[in-house]
Amino acid sequence: MTFLSVSNVHHTYFSSKTATEALSDINLTIDQGEFVSFIGPSGCGKTTLLSILAGLFPPTAGKVQIEEQDIMKNADLSIGYMLQQDYLFPWKTIEENVTLGLKLLNNNREASNELASKLLKDVGLPPVEKKYPRELSGGMRQRVALARTLAVDPKILLLDEPFSALDYQSKLKLEDLVHKLMKEYGKTAVLVTHDIGEAIAMSDRIFLFSARPGRLYQTFEVPEELRRLTPFEARAHSSYSSLFQIIWKELEGLEHQQTS
Amino acid sequence: MNINKLHEEYKANIRKEKRWVRFYQLLILVSFFVLWEVASSLRWIDQLIFSAPSKIGQLFVEKIADNSLIYHTSYTLFETVLGFILGTLVGTILAAILWWSPFLSKVLDPYLVVLNSMPKVALGPILIVALGPGMSSIITMGALISVIISTIVIYTAFRTVDSNYLKVLQTFRASRSQMFKEAILPASFPTIISTLKVNVGLAWVGVIVGEFLVSSQGLGYLIIYGFQVFNFNLVLLSLLVIAIFATIMYQVVELLEKKLIKSE
């Protein structure tokens, strides 16, 4: 079942001197509960596309629909968006940070706090509700950011390189956690990354974009046997490295085209 | 090796240093007044102009006894506190309006620059004619002197808040006023507090100049009066009182800073 559809999306950034075409004729669909990744060389517009999916700004042309409703027009639609850094509000406690989205939606405070405790447990944190973000490590803070994103029960999760600022060990742990939670909650997720391995280990499908302007270049299906595994286990599987090689070559080819 | 003992020693060292700092601070204060007194009584400096601590002390006792010092001080203090609060509050509100409407802020930009570079005390005569020679024109002066610079500084702080915080709020479908309340304002508290600190000084300038012009009540009036009758004891006494209360106000702002800014 198609959950999200992007049709004929173009996007151009304007400044007084230049008009930069960031996305050109993007068409893709994502199914309910699917985990997909966007990869590509820098300047391929993957973050632009993610921002459009998040409804941060409308595309210059084209349509983005979730469950057959235009995302810009649907004010009730909740979208989870995780950035490279956690962007927890330093003057709020962990609990206040996690319940921020609920507060903005006018939810009952006690119920929100209860949910926050449950979510913090789900993302593998000890009780840190009353602490401030500065008292937590980078990996823990990103877990809190994940809990904050999940608190509003979003229809779709958009992940903009959320693991790239972490140390390698925290990154692997968080990949497993996010993968597990997405499957448990049955959420649809889009991951933007520059790490081919991460894309293979986590996703069901991978969209490769070419740059200047950003176009959808190729789509890869991740083999069934990898999808069933956790990201950590998938990295050790034999089909992992063969897919890695294929995508690596394509990406190399794209970058070569650009420089020549 | 005993960690507890070392920790105690460390704390004792800190306390010791603190005591020495206090001691030297007090030493400077005491020697300043002693030197002043001695220089005055030995005629190293002109007694008529520079007075002497003992004379100021005498005058202080006199003025306390006839209640006039308390009367003038409370008058000035009230004006300053009000001017200070008004200046910062109006400045913050103006900054919020500018943040709300980027178009308006572009339109008003040159006017802010002109108003900021203009010496506000020069408006004094107009204020007095317009609002009458009383408290309201003096308070307005105290507020006016700080309001434009507060607006500019706080507006700049609003604009430099990391836009990713707003992105997070936007994905929660926050309205612009929610964004202001949840991110822009709290993120700018440190800047607002530091403008408060600057405004303490500015409000005193505005109020004292206002009282110079109106010349009916307050410490500014005492200074001008003392100057006109060549009673420099009175001028210096007023100055000392101003110094003390300005310092107290500054300390109150610092206390407020500690309470408000939890994240540091």
Short mmCIF file of C-alpha atoms in Angstrom, two decimals:
data_model
loop_
_atom_site.label_atom_id
_atom_site.label_comp_id
_atom_site.label_asym_id
_atom_site.label_seq_id
_atom_site.Cartn_x
_atom_site.Cartn_y
_atom_site.Cartn_z
CA MET A 1 0.00 0.00 0.00
CA THR A 2 1.42 3.35 -0.98
CA PHE A 3 1.80 5.58 2.03
CA LEU A 4 3.79 8.48 0.73
CA SER A 5 4.05 9.62 -2.84
CA VAL A 6 6.29 12.23 -4.38
CA SER A 7 5.27 13.20 -7.88
CA ASN A 8 7.08 15.48 -10.33
CA VAL A 9 8.80 17.41 -7.58
CA HIS A 10 11.18 20.16 -8.63
CA HIS A 11 12.89 22.51 -6.26
CA THR A 12 14.99 25.57 -6.97
CA TYR A 13 16.68 27.83 -4.43
CA PHE A 14 16.66 31.48 -5.36
CA SER A 15 19.03 34.17 -4.25
CA SER A 16 19.46 37.62 -5.77
CA LYS A 17 22.41 36.42 -7.83
CA THR A 18 21.63 32.81 -8.68
CA ALA A 19 18.87 30.28 -9.07
CA THR A 20 20.15 26.86 -8.02
CA GLU A 21 18.20 23.85 -9.12
CA ALA A 22 18.36 21.44 -6.20
CA LEU A 23 15.83 18.80 -7.27
CA SER A 24 14.61 17.89 -10.69
CA ASP A 25 11.64 15.70 -11.53
CA ILE A 26 11.58 13.45 -8.49
CA ASN A 27 9.03 10.64 -8.50
CA LEU A 28 8.92 7.99 -5.84
CA THR A 29 6.57 6.17 -3.53
CA ILE A 30 7.10 4.67 -0.11
CA ASP A 31 4.93 1.97 1.41
CA GLN A 32 3.40 1.89 4.86
CA GLY A 33 5.93 0.60 7.39
CA GLU A 34 8.80 0.72 4.95
CA PHE A 35 12.27 1.94 5.89
CA VAL A 36 14.01 3.71 3.00
CA SER A 37 17.29 5.58 2.68
CA PHE A 38 18.37 8.47 0.46
CA ILE A 39 22.02 8.42 -0.46
CA GLY A 40 24.09 10.31 -2.98
CA PRO A 41 27.01 12.66 -3.45
CA SER A 42 26.88 16.04 -1.74
CA GLY A 43 24.66 18.50 -3.53
CA CYS A 44 22.21 15.81 -4.65
CA GLY A 45 19.37 17.49 -2.79
CA LYS A 46 18.64 14.65 -0.38
CA THR A 47 18.31 16.96 2.60
CA THR A 48 16.18 19.34 0.53
CA LEU A 49 13.84 16.50 -0.33
CA LEU A 50 13.65 15.48 3.32
CA SER A 51 12.79 19.05 4.35
CA ILE A 52 10.03 19.09 1.76
CA LEU A 53 8.69 15.79 3.09
CA ALA A 54 8.75 17.35 6.57
CA GLY A 55 6.62 20.22 5.30
CA LEU A 56 9.23 22.79 6.27
CA PHE A 57 8.70 24.48 2.89
CA PRO A 58 6.73 23.64 -0.25
CA PRO A 59 8.52 22.40 -3.37
CA THR A 60 8.79 24.87 -6.28
CA ALA A 61 6.68 22.47 -8.31
CA GLY A 62 5.13 19.05 -7.82
CA LYS A 63 3.13 17.24 -5.20
CA VAL A 64 3.91 15.38 -1.99
CA GLN A 65 1.13 13.34 -0.50
CA ILE A 66 0.82 11.22 2.60
CA GLU A 67 -2.18 8.92 2.59
CA GLU A 68 -3.43 10.82 -0.44
CA GLN A 69 -3.47 14.16 1.35
CA ASP A 70 -1.19 17.01 0.42
CA ILE A 71 1.29 17.46 3.28
CA MET A 72 1.36 21.25 3.21
CA LYS A 73 -2.40 21.46 3.52
CA ASN A 74 -2.81 18.91 6.28
CA ALA A 75 -2.26 20.77 9.55
CA ASP A 76 -2.97 17.76 11.78
CA LEU A 77 -0.32 15.61 10.19
CA SER A 78 2.41 14.80 12.64
CA ILE A 79 5.86 14.23 11.30
CA GLY A 80 8.90 13.17 13.25
CA TYR A 81 12.09 14.88 12.20
CA MET A 82 15.49 14.08 13.64
CA LEU A 83 18.53 16.16 12.84
CA GLN A 84 22.23 15.51 12.85
CA GLN A 85 22.50 17.12 16.27
CA ASP A 86 19.96 16.49 18.98
CA TYR A 87 18.79 20.13 19.33
CA LEU A 88 17.42 19.47 22.76
CA PHE A 89 16.46 22.76 24.39
CA PRO A 90 19.18 23.35 27.00
CA TRP A 91 16.88 25.30 29.36
CA LYS A 92 14.32 22.50 29.51
CA THR A 93 14.60 19.31 31.51
CA ILE A 94 14.70 16.00 29.67
CA GLU A 95 11.04 15.46 30.53
CA GLU A 96 10.07 18.91 29.22
CA ASN A 97 12.05 18.24 26.07
CA VAL A 98 10.39 14.91 25.40
CA THR A 99 6.89 16.28 26.02
CA LEU A 100 7.47 19.46 24.00
CA GLY A 101 5.53 18.27 20.97
CA LEU A 102 2.64 17.10 23.14
CA LYS A 103 2.57 20.43 24.97
CA LEU A 104 2.29 22.27 21.66
CA LEU A 105 -0.60 19.99 20.73
CA ASN A 106 -2.23 20.78 24.09
CA ASN A 107 -2.09 17.32 25.52
CA ASN A 108 -2.75 16.54 29.16
CA ARG A 109 0.40 17.15 31.14
CA GLU A 110 0.30 14.14 33.46
CA ALA A 111 -0.43 11.73 30.63
CA SER A 112 2.42 13.32 28.68
CA ASN A 113 4.86 12.87 31.53
CA GLU A 114 3.84 9.24 31.89
CA LEU A 115 4.39 8.70 28.18
CA ALA A 116 7.77 10.42 28.46
CA SER A 117 8.91 7.99 31.14
CA LYS A 118 7.79 5.05 29.05
CA LEU A 119 9.52 6.36 25.93
CA LEU A 120 12.74 7.08 27.79
CA LYS A 121 12.69 3.47 28.94
CA ASP A 122 11.97 2.30 25.38
CA VAL A 123 14.98 4.15 24.01
CA GLY A 124 17.12 2.50 26.68
CA LEU A 125 17.71 5.36 29.10
CA PRO A 126 17.79 5.24 32.89
CA PRO A 127 15.39 7.64 34.67
CA VAL A 128 16.81 11.03 33.65
CA GLU A 129 13.53 12.99 33.44
CA LYS A 130 14.59 15.76 35.81
CA LYS A 131 18.08 16.21 34.41
CA TYR A 132 19.17 18.83 31.91
CA PRO A 133 20.57 17.94 28.46
CA ARG A 134 24.07 19.17 29.38
CA GLU A 135 24.31 16.41 31.99
CA LEU A 136 23.96 13.69 29.32
CA SER A 137 26.42 12.24 26.82
CA GLY A 138 26.00 12.70 23.07
CA GLY A 139 24.55 9.23 22.53
CA MET A 140 22.08 9.65 25.39
CA ARG A 141 21.00 13.05 24.10
CA GLN A 142 20.31 11.62 20.66
CA ARG A 143 18.20 8.93 22.35
CA VAL A 144 16.24 11.66 24.12
CA ALA A 145 15.77 13.40 20.75
CA LEU A 146 14.41 10.11 19.40
CA ALA A 147 11.99 9.86 22.33
CA ARG A 148 10.88 13.45 21.70
CA THR A 149 10.25 12.61 18.05
CA LEU A 150 8.27 9.47 18.89
CA ALA A 151 6.22 11.19 21.61
CA VAL A 152 3.83 12.83 19.16
CA ASP A 153 3.20 9.44 17.52
CA PRO A 154 4.28 10.64 14.07
CA LYS A 155 2.97 9.05 10.91
CA ILE A 156 6.42 9.11 9.40
CA LEU A 157 9.94 9.52 10.73
CA LEU A 158 12.44 11.59 8.81
CA LEU A 159 16.03 11.06 9.85
CA ASP A 160 18.61 13.55 8.60
CA GLU A 161 21.96 11.87 9.29
CA PRO A 162 21.04 11.48 12.96
CA PHE A 163 23.95 9.17 13.73
CA SER A 164 26.76 10.98 11.96
CA ALA A 165 27.79 13.15 14.91
CA LEU A 166 28.14 10.17 17.26
CA ASP A 167 31.11 7.99 18.07
CA TYR A 168 31.13 4.66 16.25
CA GLN A 169 29.93 2.52 19.15
CA SER A 170 26.98 4.80 19.99
CA LYS A 171 26.16 4.97 16.31
CA LEU A 172 25.89 1.18 15.95
CA LYS A 173 23.80 0.91 19.11
CA LEU A 174 21.44 3.66 18.02
CA GLU A 175 21.05 2.14 14.56
CA ASP A 176 19.89 -1.08 16.16
CA LEU A 177 17.57 0.79 18.50
CA VAL A 178 15.95 2.90 15.79
CA HIS A 179 15.60 -0.13 13.52
CA LYS A 180 13.95 -2.14 16.30
CA LEU A 181 11.58 0.65 17.35
CA MET A 182 10.50 1.38 13.78
CA LYS A 183 9.57 -2.27 13.29
CA GLU A 184 7.84 -2.47 16.69
CA TYR A 185 5.77 0.66 16.19
CA GLY A 186 5.25 -0.14 12.50
CA LYS A 187 6.42 3.31 11.46
CA THR A 188 7.46 4.44 8.04
CA ALA A 189 10.91 6.01 8.02
CA VAL A 190 13.16 7.89 5.64
CA LEU A 191 16.86 8.09 6.42
CA VAL A 192 19.24 10.50 4.75
CA THR A 193 22.83 9.37 5.06
CA HIS A 194 26.18 9.49 3.32
CA ASP A 195 27.13 6.14 4.81
CA ILE A 196 26.37 3.33 2.34
CA GLY A 197 26.80 0.69 5.02
CA GLU A 198 24.29 2.35 7.29
CA ALA A 199 21.79 2.59 4.44
CA ILE A 200 22.12 -1.12 3.62
CA ALA A 201 22.04 -2.26 7.23
CA MET A 202 18.91 -0.31 8.12
CA SER A 203 16.70 0.00 5.06
CA ASP A 204 14.34 -2.01 2.92
CA ARG A 205 15.03 0.13 -0.11
CA ILE A 206 17.74 2.58 -1.05
CA PHE A 207 17.31 5.56 -3.37
CA LEU A 208 20.51 6.75 -4.99
CA PHE A 209 20.49 10.38 -6.15
CA SER A 210 22.78 12.10 -8.63
CA ALA A 211 23.82 15.69 -8.11
CA ARG A 212 23.37 19.08 -9.73
CA PRO A 213 20.48 19.00 -10.17
CA GLY A 214 19.36 16.27 -7.79
CA ARG A 215 17.74 13.44 -9.70
CA LEU A 216 16.66 9.98 -8.66
CA TYR A 217 19.37 7.89 -10.28
CA GLN A 218 18.73 4.35 -9.17
CA THR A 219 16.76 2.32 -6.64
CA PHE A 220 18.18 -0.71 -4.83
CA GLU A 221 16.14 -3.38 -3.09
CA VAL A 222 17.84 -4.67 0.02
CA PRO A 223 17.68 -8.51 -0.09
CA GLU A 224 15.14 -10.17 2.19
CA GLU A 225 17.76 -11.96 4.27
CA LEU A 226 19.35 -8.64 5.29
CA ARG A 227 16.07 -6.95 6.14
CA ARG A 228 15.24 -9.58 8.71
CA LEU A 229 18.47 -8.95 10.62
CA THR A 230 19.31 -6.13 12.98
CA PRO A 231 21.64 -3.53 11.43
CA PHE A 232 24.53 -4.85 13.48
CA GLU A 233 24.03 -8.44 12.32
CA ALA A 234 23.38 -7.29 8.75
CA ARG A 235 26.82 -5.72 8.57
CA ALA A 236 28.35 -9.16 9.12
CA HIS A 237 26.21 -10.95 6.50
CA SER A 238 27.72 -12.02 3.16
CA SER A 239 25.11 -10.29 0.97
CA TYR A 240 25.91 -7.04 2.77
CA SER A 241 29.33 -6.64 1.19
CA SER A 242 28.20 -7.55 -2.32
CA LEU A 243 25.45 -4.91 -2.22
CA PHE A 244 27.93 -2.49 -0.70
CA GLN A 245 30.26 -3.07 -3.66
CA ILE A 246 27.49 -2.47 -6.20
CA ILE A 247 26.32 0.79 -4.62
CA TRP A 248 29.90 1.91 -4.05
CA LYS A 249 30.68 1.52 -7.76
CA GLU A 250 27.54 3.42 -8.78
CA LEU A 251 28.37 6.23 -6.38
CA GLU A 252 31.96 6.35 -7.61
CA GLY A 253 30.67 6.51 -11.18
CA LEU A 254 28.40 9.42 -10.28
CA GLU A 255 31.17 11.35 -8.62
CA HIS A 256 33.46 10.65 -11.57
CA GLN A 257 30.86 12.00 -14.00
CA GLN A 258 30.69 15.16 -11.97
CA THR A 259 34.39 15.85 -11.86
CA SER A 260 35.04 15.08 -15.53
CA MET B 1 46.42 9.30 50.27
CA ASN B 2 43.16 10.54 51.66
CA ILE B 3 40.77 12.01 49.07
CA ASN B 4 38.51 13.59 51.70
CA LYS B 5 41.38 15.30 53.38
CA LEU B 6 42.70 16.63 50.08
CA HIS B 7 39.26 17.89 49.21
CA GLU B 8 39.04 19.67 52.58
CA GLU B 9 42.41 21.27 51.95
CA TYR B 10 41.28 22.35 48.48
CA LYS B 11 38.15 23.94 49.92
CA ALA B 12 40.15 25.61 52.69
CA ASN B 13 42.46 27.10 50.06
CA ILE B 14 39.53 28.54 48.15
CA ARG B 15 38.10 30.05 51.34
CA LYS B 16 41.48 31.50 52.21
CA GLU B 17 41.83 33.14 48.83
CA LYS B 18 38.32 34.56 49.10
CA ARG B 19 39.17 36.08 52.47
CA TRP B 20 42.29 37.74 51.07
CA VAL B 21 40.34 39.17 48.11
CA ARG B 22 37.79 40.64 50.53
CA PHE B 23 40.57 41.98 52.72
CA TYR B 24 42.25 43.86 49.87
CA GLN B 25 38.93 45.16 48.58
CA LEU B 26 38.21 46.57 52.04
CA LEU B 27 41.75 47.90 52.32
CA ILE B 28 41.37 49.90 49.11
CA LEU B 29 38.05 51.32 50.30
CA VAL B 30 39.34 52.31 53.74
CA SER B 31 42.61 53.75 52.47
CA PHE B 32 40.74 55.77 49.85
CA PHE B 33 38.65 57.49 52.51
CA VAL B 34 41.56 57.86 54.93
CA LEU B 35 43.76 59.35 52.21
CA TRP B 36 40.94 61.67 51.18
CA GLU B 37 40.45 62.85 54.77
CA VAL B 38 44.16 63.35 55.37
CA ALA B 39 44.71 65.10 52.02
CA SER B 40 41.84 67.40 52.78
CA SER B 41 42.81 68.30 56.34
CA LEU B 42 46.47 68.87 55.37
CA ARG B 43 45.28 71.08 52.48
CA TRP B 44 46.89 68.95 49.78
CA ILE B 45 43.62 69.35 47.91
CA ASP B 46 41.19 72.25 47.95
CA GLN B 47 38.67 71.58 50.72
CA LEU B 48 36.08 73.77 49.11
CA ILE B 49 35.94 71.65 45.95
CA PHE B 50 36.89 68.17 47.11
CA SER B 51 35.34 68.32 50.58
CA ALA B 52 36.29 65.59 53.09
CA PRO B 53 34.72 62.36 54.27
CA SER B 54 34.15 63.79 57.74
CA LYS B 55 32.28 66.79 56.34
CA ILE B 56 30.21 64.61 54.06
CA GLY B 57 29.48 62.38 57.06
CA GLN B 58 28.34 65.39 59.06
CA LEU B 59 26.10 66.53 56.25
CA PHE B 60 24.76 62.99 55.91
CA VAL B 61 23.70 62.96 59.57
CA GLU B 62 22.10 66.41 59.19
CA LYS B 63 20.23 65.45 56.04
CA ILE B 64 19.04 62.19 57.52
CA ALA B 65 17.81 64.04 60.60
CA ASP B 66 15.72 66.51 58.59
CA ASN B 67 14.50 63.64 56.36
CA SER B 68 15.44 65.47 53.17
CA LEU B 69 18.01 62.92 51.98
CA ILE B 70 15.60 60.04 52.24
CA TYR B 71 12.95 62.10 50.50
CA HIS B 72 15.18 62.97 47.53
CA THR B 73 16.74 59.52 47.32
CA SER B 74 13.46 57.66 47.26
CA TYR B 75 12.20 60.03 44.60
CA THR B 76 15.19 59.36 42.36
CA LEU B 77 15.25 55.66 43.09
CA PHE B 78 11.62 55.26 42.13
CA GLU B 79 12.17 57.09 38.84
CA THR B 80 15.28 55.09 38.02
CA VAL B 81 13.79 51.69 38.73
CA LEU B 82 10.69 52.51 36.74
CA GLY B 83 12.66 54.01 33.84
CA PHE B 84 14.95 50.99 33.84
CA ILE B 85 12.13 48.45 33.82
CA LEU B 86 10.15 50.40 31.25
CA GLY B 87 13.16 50.82 28.95
CA THR B 88 14.01 47.12 28.97
CA LEU B 89 10.40 45.97 28.74
CA VAL B 90 9.49 48.26 25.86
CA GLY B 91 12.80 47.37 24.19
CA THR B 92 12.01 43.66 24.44
CA ILE B 93 8.48 44.17 23.12
CA LEU B 94 9.74 46.24 20.19
CA ALA B 95 12.34 43.56 19.46
CA ALA B 96 9.58 40.92 19.50
CA ILE B 97 7.52 42.96 17.02
CA LEU B 98 10.52 43.32 14.72
CA TRP B 99 11.15 39.56 14.94
CA TRP B 100 7.50 38.91 14.19
CA SER B 101 7.57 40.92 11.01
CA PRO B 102 10.84 40.76 9.07
CA PHE B 103 9.36 43.20 6.58
CA LEU B 104 8.73 45.80 9.28
CA SER B 105 12.25 45.34 10.61
CA LYS B 106 13.69 46.04 7.16
CA VAL B 107 11.55 49.16 6.85
CA LEU B 108 12.48 50.45 10.29
CA ASP B 109 16.18 49.61 10.15
CA PRO B 110 17.51 53.09 9.16
CA TYR B 111 15.25 54.79 11.69
CA LEU B 112 16.58 52.62 14.48
CA VAL B 113 20.12 53.56 13.50
CA VAL B 114 19.27 57.28 13.54
CA LEU B 115 17.43 57.06 16.85
CA ASN B 116 20.21 55.03 18.40
CA SER B 117 22.99 57.42 17.43
CA MET B 118 21.01 60.45 18.58
CA PRO B 119 21.80 61.68 22.12
CA LYS B 120 18.49 61.07 23.85
CA VAL B 121 19.16 63.54 26.68
CA ALA B 122 18.98 66.30 24.07
CA LEU B 123 15.26 65.53 23.90
CA GLY B 124 14.98 66.57 27.57
CA PRO B 125 13.63 70.10 27.04
CA ILE B 126 10.98 68.83 24.61
CA LEU B 127 9.92 66.09 27.05
CA ILE B 128 9.59 68.57 29.88
CA VAL B 129 7.45 70.91 27.81
CA ALA B 130 5.34 68.04 26.49
CA LEU B 131 4.88 66.02 29.68
CA GLY B 132 5.28 68.76 32.26
CA PRO B 133 8.19 69.35 34.65
CA GLY B 134 7.49 66.37 36.86
CA MET B 135 8.11 62.73 37.45
CA SER B 136 6.64 61.48 34.18
CA SER B 137 9.08 63.35 31.97
CA ILE B 138 12.02 62.18 34.08
CA ILE B 139 10.91 58.55 33.96
CA THR B 140 10.41 58.86 30.21
CA MET B 141 13.94 60.15 29.91
CA GLY B 142 15.27 57.22 31.97
CA ALA B 143 13.42 54.79 29.72
CA LEU B 144 14.12 56.55 26.42
CA ILE B 145 17.85 56.51 26.91
CA SER B 146 17.94 52.71 27.01
CA VAL B 147 15.00 51.62 24.88
CA ILE B 148 16.49 51.81 21.38
CA ILE B 149 19.77 50.14 22.20
CA SER B 150 17.86 47.41 24.07
CA THR B 151 15.66 46.89 21.02
CA ILE B 152 18.65 46.57 18.71
CA VAL B 153 20.64 44.23 20.96
CA ILE B 154 17.72 41.98 21.87
CA TYR B 155 16.44 41.84 18.29
CA THR B 156 19.89 40.72 17.16
CA ALA B 157 19.80 38.01 19.81
CA PHE B 158 16.37 36.87 18.62
CA ARG B 159 17.64 36.60 15.07
CA THR B 160 20.75 34.64 15.90
CA VAL B 161 18.90 31.81 17.68
CA ASP B 162 19.88 28.57 15.92
CA SER B 163 17.24 28.00 13.24
CA ASN B 164 17.35 24.25 13.86
CA TYR B 165 15.46 24.78 17.13
CA LEU B 166 12.74 26.42 15.06
CA LYS B 167 12.85 23.51 12.61
CA VAL B 168 12.20 21.10 15.48
CA LEU B 169 9.23 23.21 16.58
CA GLN B 170 7.98 23.57 13.03
CA THR B 171 7.75 19.80 12.62
CA PHE B 172 5.53 19.86 15.72
CA ARG B 173 3.39 22.37 13.81
CA ALA B 174 4.13 25.15 16.30
CA SER B 175 2.68 28.58 15.62
CA ARG B 176 4.92 31.62 15.43
CA SER B 177 3.96 32.71 18.94
CA GLN B 178 4.73 29.22 20.27
CA MET B 179 8.12 29.40 18.58
CA PHE B 180 8.74 32.73 20.26
CA LYS B 181 7.73 31.44 23.67
CA GLU B 182 9.47 28.06 23.50
CA ALA B 183 12.69 28.91 21.70
CA ILE B 184 13.37 32.54 20.82
CA LEU B 185 12.71 34.15 24.19
CA PRO B 186 14.38 31.59 26.49
CA ALA B 187 17.37 31.30 24.17
CA SER B 188 17.79 35.08 24.39
CA PHE B 189 17.57 35.38 28.18
CA PRO B 190 21.34 35.71 28.61
CA THR B 191 21.38 38.66 26.20
CA ILE B 192 18.36 40.27 27.83
CA ILE B 193 20.05 40.02 31.22
CA SER B 194 23.22 41.62 29.91
CA THR B 195 21.19 44.49 28.44
CA LEU B 196 19.59 44.84 31.87
CA LYS B 197 23.06 45.30 33.31
CA VAL B 198 23.88 48.02 30.80
CA ASN B 199 20.49 49.63 31.32
CA VAL B 200 21.04 50.02 35.06
CA GLY B 201 23.78 52.52 34.27
CA LEU B 202 21.86 54.17 31.42
CA ALA B 203 18.70 54.67 33.48
CA TRP B 204 20.70 56.52 36.14
CA VAL B 205 22.14 58.81 33.46
CA GLY B 206 18.70 59.56 32.05
CA VAL B 207 17.11 60.22 35.43
CA ILE B 208 19.92 62.37 36.81
CA VAL B 209 20.01 64.50 33.66
CA GLY B 210 16.23 64.75 33.80
CA GLU B 211 16.43 65.99 37.36
CA PHE B 212 19.13 68.48 36.39
CA LEU B 213 16.67 69.95 33.90
CA VAL B 214 13.51 69.82 35.98
CA SER B 215 15.35 70.86 39.15
CA SER B 216 12.68 70.37 41.74
CA GLN B 217 13.38 67.11 43.55
CA GLY B 218 15.73 64.15 43.63
CA LEU B 219 19.46 63.51 43.85
CA GLY B 220 20.04 65.19 40.47
CA TYR B 221 18.38 68.28 41.88
CA LEU B 222 20.62 68.11 44.99
CA ILE B 223 23.70 67.96 42.78
CA ILE B 224 22.63 70.94 40.68
CA TYR B 225 21.56 72.87 43.79
CA GLY B 226 24.83 72.08 45.58
CA PHE B 227 26.73 73.21 42.50
CA GLN B 228 24.82 76.49 42.28
CA VAL B 229 25.33 77.42 45.93
CA PHE B 230 28.88 76.04 45.80
CA ASN B 231 28.16 73.41 48.44
CA PHE B 232 30.31 70.56 47.19
CA ASN B 233 29.68 68.54 50.35
CA LEU B 234 26.16 68.13 49.09
CA VAL B 235 27.29 67.24 45.55
CA LEU B 236 29.66 64.56 46.78
CA LEU B 237 27.15 63.18 49.26
CA SER B 238 24.61 62.79 46.45
CA LEU B 239 27.23 61.11 44.28
CA LEU B 240 28.05 58.59 47.01
CA VAL B 241 24.37 57.79 47.51
CA ILE B 242 23.99 57.26 43.74
CA ALA B 243 27.04 54.98 43.68
CA ILE B 244 25.63 52.84 46.49
CA PHE B 245 22.16 52.45 44.99
CA ALA B 246 23.43 51.86 41.45
CA THR B 247 25.58 49.05 42.84
CA ILE B 248 22.63 47.55 44.71
CA MET B 249 20.53 47.61 41.54
CA TYR B 250 23.30 45.90 39.62
CA GLN B 251 23.53 43.20 42.30
CA VAL B 252 19.78 42.62 42.10
CA VAL B 253 20.09 42.10 38.34
CA GLU B 254 22.90 39.61 38.92
CA LEU B 255 20.73 37.74 41.40
CA LEU B 256 17.98 37.64 38.81
CA GLU B 257 20.48 36.29 36.28
CA LYS B 258 21.39 33.39 38.54
CA LYS B 259 17.72 32.55 39.04
CA LEU B 260 16.69 32.80 35.40
CA ILE B 261 19.54 31.09 33.61
CA LYS B 262 19.37 27.52 34.78
CA SER B 263 21.30 25.98 31.95
CA GLU B 264 24.68 27.44 32.90
#
